[in-house]
XYZ file of C-alpha atoms in Angstrom:
663
model
C 0.000 0.000 0.000
C 2.778 2.404 0.933
C 4.573 1.782 -2.355
C 1.401 2.364 -4.355
C 0.701 5.601 -2.487
C 4.303 6.758 -2.924
C 4.171 6.063 -6.682
C 0.911 7.986 -6.989
C 2.252 10.916 -4.964
C 5.422 11.059 -7.039
C 3.448 11.033 -10.286
C 1.054 13.723 -9.042
C 3.836 15.930 -7.590
C 6.340 15.431 -10.389
C 6.398 19.161 -11.230
C 7.181 19.931 -7.586
C 10.217 17.672 -7.876
C 11.513 19.310 -11.098
C 14.152 21.600 -9.514
C 15.150 18.904 -7.029
C 15.358 16.280 -9.764
C 17.370 18.480 -12.166
C 19.798 19.410 -9.395
C 20.358 15.739 -8.566
C 20.909 14.870 -12.242
C 23.380 17.764 -12.633
C 25.240 16.664 -9.513
C 25.490 12.999 -10.487
C 26.483 13.863 -14.059
C 29.318 16.250 -13.160
C 30.553 13.976 -10.331
C 30.819 10.924 -12.591
C 32.341 12.850 -15.514
C 35.260 14.302 -13.572
C 35.965 11.064 -11.735
C 36.246 9.076 -14.975
C 39.427 10.799 -16.234
C 41.750 7.873 -15.481
C 39.678 5.434 -17.540
C 40.139 7.650 -20.609
C 43.875 6.865 -20.737
C 43.224 3.560 -22.535
C 42.420 5.548 -25.689
C 45.662 7.565 -25.621
C 49.279 7.070 -26.589
C 50.948 7.840 -23.253
C 54.609 7.375 -22.461
C 55.765 6.536 -18.936
C 56.134 10.179 -17.879
C 52.714 11.144 -19.246
C 51.117 8.138 -17.532
C 52.472 9.321 -14.164
C 51.196 12.842 -14.854
C 47.801 11.384 -15.762
C 47.669 9.608 -12.411
C 48.415 12.915 -10.660
C 45.412 14.506 -12.340
C 43.219 11.606 -11.254
C 44.502 11.844 -7.675
C 43.864 15.591 -7.387
C 40.379 15.254 -8.874
C 39.670 12.562 -6.290
C 40.481 14.984 -3.465
C 38.412 17.694 -5.159
C 35.483 15.268 -5.328
C 35.486 14.991 -1.530
C 34.907 18.745 -1.294
C 32.325 18.631 -4.092
C 30.457 15.798 -2.357
C 30.024 17.978 0.764
C 28.735 20.890 -1.348
C 26.319 18.653 -3.242
C 25.273 16.968 0.010
C 24.369 20.344 1.506
C 22.490 21.284 -1.674
C 20.495 18.043 -1.810
C 19.530 18.275 1.870
C 18.545 21.925 1.334
C 16.452 20.968 -1.709
C 14.847 18.112 0.185
C 13.918 20.523 2.966
C 11.994 22.557 0.387
C 10.006 19.489 -0.668
C 9.106 18.693 2.930
C 7.973 22.279 3.486
C 6.102 22.267 0.166
C 4.035 19.249 1.214
C 3.463 19.956 4.910
C -0.229 20.553 4.409
C -0.561 17.279 2.465
C 1.184 15.418 5.289
C -1.110 17.112 7.783
C -4.168 15.803 5.912
C -2.722 12.265 6.012
C -2.268 12.551 9.772
C -5.791 13.968 10.167
C -7.098 10.860 8.426
C -5.323 8.716 11.022
C -1.980 7.913 9.432
C 0.810 7.488 11.983
C 4.127 9.315 11.727
C 5.977 6.044 11.146
C 3.783 5.230 8.142
C 4.245 8.759 6.808
C 8.010 8.346 7.126
C 7.813 5.116 5.100
C 5.976 6.889 2.263
C 8.541 9.699 2.194
C 11.320 7.095 2.319
C 9.961 5.305 -0.755
C 9.404 8.594 -2.639
C 12.937 9.817 -1.881
C 14.370 6.434 -2.860
C 12.485 6.478 -6.173
C 13.654 10.009 -7.029
C 17.207 9.030 -6.071
C 17.232 5.913 -8.258
C 15.767 7.743 -11.271
C 18.117 10.740 -10.943
C 21.127 8.461 -10.457
C 20.255 6.461 -13.565
C 19.710 9.531 -15.764
C 22.683 11.435 -14.281
C 25.010 8.486 -14.831
C 23.737 8.095 -18.398
C 24.413 11.743 -19.246
C 27.732 11.614 -17.361
C 28.898 8.619 -19.410
C 28.137 10.523 -22.627
C 29.860 13.699 -21.427
C 32.940 11.769 -20.313
C 33.479 10.664 -23.919
C 33.805 14.314 -24.944
C 36.032 14.998 -21.941
C 38.480 12.376 -23.229
C 39.011 14.436 -26.390
C 39.657 17.557 -24.292
C 42.076 15.625 -22.064
C 44.004 14.320 -25.071
C 44.305 17.892 -26.360
C 45.582 19.106 -22.973
C 48.244 16.401 -22.853
C 49.002 16.927 -26.534
C 48.738 13.209 -27.257
C 46.946 11.270 -29.964
C 43.866 9.147 -29.427
C 44.914 5.695 -30.669
C 41.296 4.927 -31.402
C 38.149 6.509 -30.116
C 35.914 4.007 -28.382
C 33.104 4.095 -25.877
C 34.488 3.998 -22.331
C 32.554 3.228 -19.165
C 34.344 3.725 -15.853
C 33.121 1.196 -13.298
C 35.311 2.746 -10.570
C 33.796 6.174 -11.224
C 30.300 4.682 -11.108
C 31.071 3.014 -7.759
C 32.405 6.338 -6.373
C 29.255 8.101 -7.563
C 26.948 5.459 -6.085
C 28.795 5.498 -2.754
C 28.825 9.297 -2.575
C 25.174 9.838 -3.447
C 24.119 6.732 -1.571
C 25.647 8.265 1.569
C 23.936 11.589 0.871
C 20.554 9.858 0.429
C 20.982 8.013 3.722
C 21.498 11.359 5.459
C 18.463 12.782 3.626
C 16.321 9.816 4.694
C 17.469 10.192 8.303
C 16.792 13.926 8.139
C 13.268 13.322 6.779
C 12.508 10.750 9.465
C 13.602 13.101 12.267
C 11.677 16.030 10.749
C 8.423 14.087 10.448
C 8.671 12.661 13.971
C 9.235 16.113 15.498
C 6.419 18.058 13.823
C 2.956 18.568 15.257
C -0.264 18.243 13.290
C -1.181 21.894 13.879
C 2.200 22.990 12.483
C 1.676 20.965 9.306
C -1.773 22.433 8.690
C -0.938 26.091 9.445
C 2.688 26.364 8.217
C 1.705 28.513 5.228
C 0.222 31.166 7.533
C 3.374 31.770 9.558
C 5.416 34.872 8.837
C 8.845 35.930 9.878
C 8.986 38.373 12.760
C 9.946 41.616 11.058
C 12.354 43.930 12.787
C 12.370 47.367 11.211
C 15.869 48.827 11.050
C 16.637 52.493 11.446
C 16.946 53.971 7.950
C 20.008 56.078 8.791
C 21.838 53.131 10.331
C 21.175 51.211 7.117
C 22.438 54.084 4.953
C 25.617 54.473 7.014
C 26.175 50.703 6.899
C 25.695 50.790 3.114
C 28.325 53.518 2.727
C 30.738 51.616 4.994
C 30.209 48.427 2.975
C 30.990 50.255 -0.286
C 34.164 51.715 1.252
C 35.292 48.282 2.489
C 34.611 46.623 -0.878
C 36.299 49.502 -2.721
C 39.401 49.227 -0.533
C 39.557 45.464 -1.139
C 39.403 46.154 -4.891
C 42.143 48.767 -4.579
C 44.498 46.395 -2.755
C 43.963 43.621 -5.305
C 44.261 45.775 -8.426
C 47.141 47.972 -7.308
C 49.364 45.213 -5.991
C 51.583 43.126 -8.211
C 51.052 39.382 -8.214
C 54.465 38.760 -6.659
C 54.050 41.309 -3.879
C 50.511 40.249 -2.975
C 51.531 38.174 0.007
C 49.228 35.707 1.748
C 48.414 38.178 4.539
C 47.516 40.921 2.061
C 45.435 38.645 -0.189
C 43.770 37.087 2.870
C 42.908 40.555 4.157
C 41.433 41.506 0.771
C 39.260 38.372 0.700
C 38.146 38.985 4.292
C 37.296 42.632 3.557
C 35.435 41.668 0.398
C 33.420 39.042 2.291
C 32.574 41.372 5.190
C 31.737 44.167 2.743
C 29.382 41.863 0.826
C 27.482 40.862 3.970
C 27.201 44.496 5.106
C 26.071 45.521 1.607
C 23.074 43.170 1.576
C 22.352 43.767 5.272
C 22.095 47.522 4.689
C 20.328 47.192 1.339
C 17.554 45.110 2.852
C 17.173 47.838 5.477
C 16.518 50.793 3.198
C 15.495 49.215 -0.127
C 11.809 49.548 0.727
C 12.248 53.129 1.933
C 14.144 53.968 -1.226
C 11.350 52.550 -3.371
C 8.683 54.335 -1.330
C 10.362 57.650 -2.052
C 9.203 57.326 -5.672
C 5.451 57.247 -5.049
C 4.555 57.055 -8.734
C 6.524 53.855 -9.230
C 5.811 52.423 -5.779
C 2.019 52.673 -6.163
C 1.995 51.413 -9.744
C 0.372 48.016 -10.255
C 1.463 45.482 -7.635
C 4.893 47.036 -6.985
C 3.908 47.783 -3.398
C 2.909 44.141 -2.884
C 6.162 42.848 -4.461
C 8.361 45.073 -2.301
C 6.401 44.134 0.805
C 6.894 40.476 -0.094
C 10.648 41.014 -0.259
C 10.592 43.068 2.922
C 8.727 40.271 4.751
C 11.979 38.275 4.689
C 14.120 41.205 5.759
C 15.830 39.400 8.663
C 17.202 36.424 6.726
C 17.384 37.431 3.074
C 20.686 39.285 3.419
C 22.463 36.170 4.721
C 21.421 33.957 1.818
C 21.982 36.779 -0.693
C 25.526 37.265 0.579
C 26.405 33.577 0.421
C 24.885 33.216 -3.048
C 26.721 36.329 -4.273
C 30.061 34.971 -3.028
C 29.384 31.525 -4.503
C 28.538 33.097 -7.858
C 31.719 35.180 -7.696
C 33.933 32.178 -6.972
C 32.052 30.080 -9.510
C 32.469 32.616 -12.335
C 36.156 33.241 -11.570
C 37.013 29.560 -11.165
C 35.117 28.541 -14.286
C 36.731 31.297 -16.396
C 40.164 30.586 -14.933
C 39.723 26.867 -15.494
C 38.894 27.378 -19.155
C 41.921 29.621 -19.754
C 44.630 28.007 -17.653
C 45.578 25.173 -19.967
C 45.916 27.433 -23.018
C 47.979 29.822 -20.886
C 50.262 27.027 -19.687
C 50.822 25.835 -23.242
C 51.154 29.282 -24.838
C 54.948 29.271 -24.493
C 55.565 25.524 -24.425
C 57.366 25.595 -27.793
C 59.819 28.254 -26.574
C 60.350 26.455 -23.266
C 61.207 23.101 -24.856
C 64.033 24.013 -27.207
C 66.434 21.479 -25.687
C 66.088 17.787 -24.962
C 67.479 18.220 -21.441
C 68.428 21.070 -19.106
C 70.478 20.762 -15.900
C 70.801 23.640 -13.446
C 71.945 24.611 -9.985
C 71.787 27.795 -7.909
C 75.280 27.569 -6.394
C 77.144 28.678 -9.494
C 79.086 25.397 -9.758
C 80.238 24.375 -13.232
C 77.734 21.624 -14.119
C 79.941 20.045 -16.781
C 82.762 19.610 -14.260
C 80.365 18.261 -11.610
C 79.161 15.614 -14.068
C 82.702 14.671 -15.139
C 83.852 14.362 -11.511
C 80.993 11.908 -10.902
C 81.773 9.771 -13.930
C 79.084 11.101 -16.271
C 80.396 11.296 -19.839
C 78.356 13.877 -21.769
C 79.551 12.498 -25.111
C 77.356 9.438 -24.477
C 74.299 11.677 -24.422
C 74.998 14.365 -26.962
C 77.394 15.949 -29.425
C 75.681 19.299 -28.967
C 75.493 21.045 -25.619
C 76.230 24.367 -23.946
C 77.362 24.893 -20.358
C 77.188 28.424 -18.921
C 77.113 30.422 -15.689
C 75.241 33.556 -14.606
C 76.920 36.051 -12.253
C 75.852 38.671 -9.716
C 76.141 42.137 -11.304
C 76.556 43.902 -7.964
C 73.462 46.075 -8.399
C 69.724 45.461 -8.065
C 66.614 46.073 -10.157
C 65.729 49.235 -8.243
C 69.125 50.637 -9.279
C 68.434 50.263 -12.977
C 64.668 50.564 -13.371
C 62.763 53.839 -13.580
C 59.664 54.373 -11.435
C 57.543 53.646 -14.496
C 59.477 50.420 -15.108
C 59.058 49.311 -11.484
C 55.312 49.862 -11.754
C 54.993 47.860 -14.992
C 57.074 44.936 -13.715
C 55.930 44.874 -10.075
C 54.092 41.576 -10.616
C 57.435 39.816 -11.192
C 59.232 38.549 -8.104
C 62.773 39.759 -8.996
C 61.453 43.340 -9.141
C 59.069 43.136 -6.169
C 61.834 41.651 -3.976
C 64.529 43.873 -5.548
C 66.888 41.034 -6.423
C 70.323 41.446 -7.993
C 70.465 41.657 -11.796
C 72.363 38.760 -13.368
C 75.211 38.905 -15.890
C 76.507 36.483 -18.549
C 79.688 36.539 -20.626
C 79.297 37.166 -24.360
C 81.094 33.956 -25.399
C 78.604 31.775 -23.505
C 75.687 33.839 -24.739
C 76.816 33.331 -28.322
C 77.063 29.571 -27.698
C 73.410 29.673 -26.594
C 72.513 31.609 -29.752
C 74.343 29.115 -31.990
C 72.578 26.167 -30.382
C 69.258 27.972 -30.855
C 70.155 28.598 -34.521
C 70.162 32.386 -34.020
C 72.624 35.119 -34.989
C 75.467 35.867 -32.576
C 76.347 39.397 -31.419
C 79.480 41.526 -30.877
C 80.233 43.997 -28.084
C 82.999 46.521 -27.520
C 84.887 46.253 -24.211
C 82.878 49.098 -22.665
C 79.431 48.016 -23.924
C 76.635 45.848 -22.625
C 73.459 44.328 -24.077
C 70.327 42.824 -22.515
C 68.275 39.709 -23.210
C 65.082 38.454 -21.624
C 62.429 35.811 -22.238
C 59.516 37.900 -20.914
C 57.709 40.144 -23.400
C 56.556 42.616 -20.718
C 60.143 43.580 -19.937
C 61.314 44.224 -23.524
C 59.882 47.744 -23.834
C 60.916 48.629 -20.282
C 64.580 47.732 -20.844
C 64.586 49.139 -24.387
C 63.827 52.529 -22.816
C 66.804 52.044 -20.495
C 69.067 51.362 -23.469
C 67.627 54.304 -25.389
C 68.358 56.600 -22.441
C 72.081 55.621 -22.627
C 71.965 54.325 -19.067
C 75.516 53.606 -17.878
C 76.128 50.806 -15.394
C 79.065 49.925 -13.163
C 79.968 46.239 -12.763
C 82.899 45.540 -10.458
C 84.598 48.812 -11.476
C 83.858 48.423 -15.211
C 81.808 51.365 -16.480
C 79.673 50.162 -19.368
C 77.383 51.934 -21.798
C 74.506 50.426 -23.842
C 75.314 48.941 -27.232
C 73.169 49.674 -30.272
C 71.582 46.220 -29.998
C 67.946 46.275 -28.874
C 66.750 44.040 -26.036
C 66.684 40.444 -27.349
C 64.024 37.854 -26.560
C 65.879 34.581 -25.989
C 64.861 31.511 -23.976
C 68.113 30.154 -22.571
C 66.889 26.932 -20.877
C 63.972 24.524 -20.519
C 61.655 25.307 -17.611
C 57.957 25.280 -16.652
C 57.625 29.033 -17.247
C 59.659 31.966 -18.467
C 61.463 33.649 -15.569
C 64.442 35.553 -17.007
C 63.325 39.141 -16.532
C 66.705 40.581 -17.461
C 70.213 39.231 -18.015
C 72.990 41.649 -18.959
C 75.518 40.500 -21.590
C 79.083 41.753 -21.108
C 82.566 40.883 -22.319
C 84.096 37.842 -20.655
C 86.774 39.923 -18.924
C 84.085 41.684 -16.880
C 82.847 38.381 -15.370
C 86.259 37.123 -14.176
C 85.920 38.457 -10.631
C 82.150 38.244 -10.292
C 80.299 35.828 -7.986
C 78.518 32.928 -9.756
C 74.828 32.690 -8.838
C 73.494 30.006 -11.163
C 74.654 27.507 -13.765
C 72.887 25.777 -16.648
C 73.639 23.010 -19.109
C 71.468 22.459 -22.194
C 71.909 19.472 -24.501
C 70.205 17.743 -27.394
C 70.193 13.954 -27.552
C 71.893 11.756 -30.093
C 69.554 9.808 -32.375
C 68.896 6.818 -30.052
C 66.591 8.767 -27.732
C 65.123 5.839 -25.754
C 68.549 4.429 -24.859
C 69.751 7.880 -23.796
C 66.711 8.455 -21.565
C 67.368 5.142 -19.836
C 71.026 6.112 -19.407
C 69.971 9.445 -17.922
C 67.769 7.698 -15.368
C 70.577 5.307 -14.443
C 73.333 7.941 -14.150
C 71.750 11.303 -13.368
C 69.082 10.255 -10.859
C 71.617 8.909 -8.310
C 73.738 12.043 -8.799
C 70.755 14.365 -8.295
C 69.907 12.447 -5.124
C 73.531 12.778 -3.964
C 73.593 16.532 -4.735
C 70.099 16.980 -3.322
C 69.101 20.636 -3.197
C 71.863 21.847 -5.494
C 71.535 19.944 -8.786
C 68.389 19.505 -10.864
C 67.453 18.378 -14.362
C 64.387 18.065 -16.543
C 63.866 16.354 -19.898
C 61.666 17.668 -22.664
C 59.161 14.827 -22.118
C 58.992 15.499 -18.375
C 58.542 19.219 -18.949
C 55.716 18.755 -21.436
C 54.011 16.175 -19.205
C 54.319 18.354 -16.085
C 53.068 21.419 -17.949
C 50.126 19.465 -19.375
C 49.224 17.815 -16.063
C 49.459 21.074 -14.105
C 47.349 22.853 -16.716
C 44.826 20.002 -16.738
C 44.602 19.947 -12.928
C 43.960 23.693 -12.661
C 41.572 23.642 -15.629
C 39.531 20.703 -14.380
C 39.431 21.988 -10.810
C 38.188 25.358 -12.042
C 35.523 23.891 -14.312
C 34.515 21.188 -11.796
C 34.249 23.298 -8.645
C 33.202 26.465 -10.488
C 30.388 24.596 -12.234
C 29.197 23.088 -8.943
C 29.195 26.547 -7.309
C 27.136 28.018 -10.164
C 24.608 25.181 -9.967
C 24.467 25.391 -6.153
C 23.882 29.153 -6.014
C 21.184 29.045 -8.723
C 19.480 26.017 -7.143
C 19.409 27.589 -3.669
C 17.822 30.758 -5.048
C 15.300 28.709 -6.996
C 14.357 26.614 -3.981
C 14.029 29.699 -1.773
C 11.618 31.318 -4.203
C 9.611 28.143 -4.714
C 9.377 27.726 -0.965
C 8.270 31.333 -0.522
C 5.645 31.014 -3.247
C 4.260 27.976 -1.435
C 3.995 29.951 1.791
C 2.295 32.882 0.042
C -0.552 30.997 -1.660
C -3.144 32.623 0.585
C -1.817 36.112 -0.144
C -2.118 35.583 -3.892
C -5.602 34.146 -3.445
C -6.499 37.266 -1.485
C -5.350 39.389 -4.442
C -7.663 37.400 -6.696
C -10.574 37.910 -4.307
C -10.167 41.689 -4.420
C -10.221 41.550 -8.227
C -6.557 41.664 -9.291
C -6.088 40.374 -12.835
C -4.243 37.018 -13.205
C -1.743 38.506 -15.659
C -0.937 41.267 -13.158
C -0.349 38.645 -10.457
C 1.989 36.713 -12.758
C 3.927 39.894 -13.609
C 4.357 40.676 -9.919
C 5.596 37.142 -9.312
C 8.048 37.460 -12.196
C 9.297 40.809 -10.832
C 9.794 39.400 -7.346
C 11.751 36.379 -8.584
C 13.788 38.563 -10.961
C 14.795 40.905 -8.107
C 15.936 37.959 -5.989
C 17.973 36.513 -8.857
C 19.447 39.825 -10.063
C 20.517 41.267 -6.684
C 23.259 38.730 -5.810
C 24.244 38.324 -9.476
C 24.844 42.064 -9.951
C 27.389 42.380 -7.141
C 28.908 39.000 -8.049
C 29.559 40.241 -11.605
C 31.279 43.370 -10.257
C 33.399 41.209 -7.930
C 34.175 38.933 -10.879
C 35.344 41.805 -13.085
C 37.951 42.661 -10.460
C 38.836 39.012 -9.843
C 39.247 38.253 -13.557
C 41.352 41.372 -14.066
C 43.712 40.168 -11.358
C 43.686 36.611 -12.715
C 44.790 37.953 -16.104
C 47.937 39.228 -14.376
C 48.648 35.725 -13.103
C 47.916 34.152 -16.488
C 50.219 36.741 -18.078
C 53.106 35.501 -15.916
C 52.844 32.035 -17.445
C 52.462 33.267 -20.997
C 48.702 33.565 -21.354
C 47.134 36.142 -23.617
C 43.710 37.709 -23.610
C 40.997 35.749 -21.831
C 37.952 37.350 -23.494
C 36.874 34.118 -25.204
C 36.985 32.289 -21.850
C 34.915 35.030 -20.206
C 32.319 34.840 -22.985
C 32.078 31.045 -22.597
C 31.690 31.480 -18.830
C 28.935 34.048 -19.330
C 27.168 31.681 -21.716
C 27.339 28.858 -19.141
C 26.179 31.274 -16.420
C 23.194 32.381 -18.524
C 22.399 28.763 -19.359
C 22.488 27.567 -15.728
C 21.265 30.696 -13.935
C 18.713 31.555 -16.612
C 17.489 27.972 -16.756
C 16.885 27.885 -13.020
C 15.224 31.320 -13.187
C 12.753 30.167 -15.843
C 12.091 26.878 -14.030
C 11.559 28.810 -10.778
C 9.050 31.182 -12.355
C 6.937 28.400 -13.837
C 7.184 26.351 -10.635
C 6.185 29.308 -8.478
C 3.392 30.193 -10.910
C 1.998 26.684 -10.474
C 2.278 26.976 -6.690
C 0.318 30.238 -6.423
C -2.361 28.995 -8.824
C -3.644 26.701 -6.070
C -7.050 27.750 -4.849
C -7.890 27.474 -1.185
């Protein structure tokens, strides 16, 4: 009997379950998709290094899924709470007819179980389809070929999804059981007539609080936008986030206090149609609306920024990958020791690896970036750590620089004894240092007074590394470097033809040496560099899309459920409007206006926050070679409109159905 009643209730109340059902399907789909990454590797040509990097991505996504499961768990419980509230009167009628609370709990248990099974089945089905497309994106990120495209089903991902959502449903079922056992019959029958106790705030206190909130938010923006990435320490960034969060809460707290008064000031607009009713409806939740608005605004902000950043990170990481992988292997240390000699002393014969290599050393110039840069130059390059920390400028001898140029198949240069030149691998610094050369800036290195040569600043990548980091290296004649202090050494080489044998030899000979010289000697191969760059880009991209997407869905779903819940509570008020002769179309327009205000308020401030956040993120992306992110922002806005707009439309039609009930 209980099963039959549960089936009938579910069929009759299917529209009530729409938002809840869609949210569950979204959650299951995205959870399965991003946990199925490892299974996609069977379609790809992965070498040993890439396989390890692939496992790292899978591991990180597993940890991220723990966080996501808590977010989705909260959302599902919140959505379930709406359904319980939506049907309190129905449950009250059952109890009036003699049904016991235990029997009522059984019906709700069966209904929840049915919705869970259906949503899991559909969500998994869509997730399996989406994961096939994700495999193509993953292959592109790792810059590998798909050996053959075939349908892949990840049983491990399915088990994770079933365990995660199974656990969430158990909590939901327990929550429902406790809720039903605690309620009284009178509460179930009269819940729609209960209002929040309204506490009217002093208008001037609200105005002052609003001004303070704007000042706090503005100061947080100022700190973020006027600080370089490198100098934005954890304390400063933490303070900015804290100020932004506090400012957001104060903004909505104050706005809810004088929004009605502000609207009442314009009598013509306030008294038009049902505007007075709509504003009073919003004002009836004055004590709690600012809390939810603030949380939703912050979730939207983080969701937009993470989603946009996730889309753009991989392309940014790979923007300079060709420049950063000019050599098959690079060794380096930061002690200034001659790497070639270190290798020879430990029995490593470079001739076994390569016939083409260059070994060079960088020296301390004796002066720092603040000594050579103008105020304008410091401002433009403040995001780079060598400038923000005022490090010493490095120097290289011309003979070694020309060896680098020859190996890179570029033209060599000549300098007079009293001249210097500059090379960098960062585009932002080219114009800055060109101005220094154009101004005939003289420098003094260990007693040698040098003037600029007629050679413009050169863009040269002198080693393999994850990102470009040579802001400025000064080229001088070899005689100038004789008494200078070495600060770093590099060795670049290209393999002989038998690459696989050489890589095995490297592992056998260099790994023990690196372990022996731990902390002073490092190396990276071209395959390792490309795999690390791809895996890091994939991790950041997937985390951004995964968590950002969940935040967007969560914020939109919470707003939708709040408005559906409120429409359920306000059925009698809308029926009263009908009794006094208000047209149905006018009622629907007022409902649409009310829902639109609730959806637009947190979104508006979130978009302003996001503009600042994305502007700062572009600075970070610029450090790793990324270009403009407009296409990523447009994609993010499209996804936002799709998710947020979809929930808005679904909320309006759901609420419209709720208020159409006649009492």
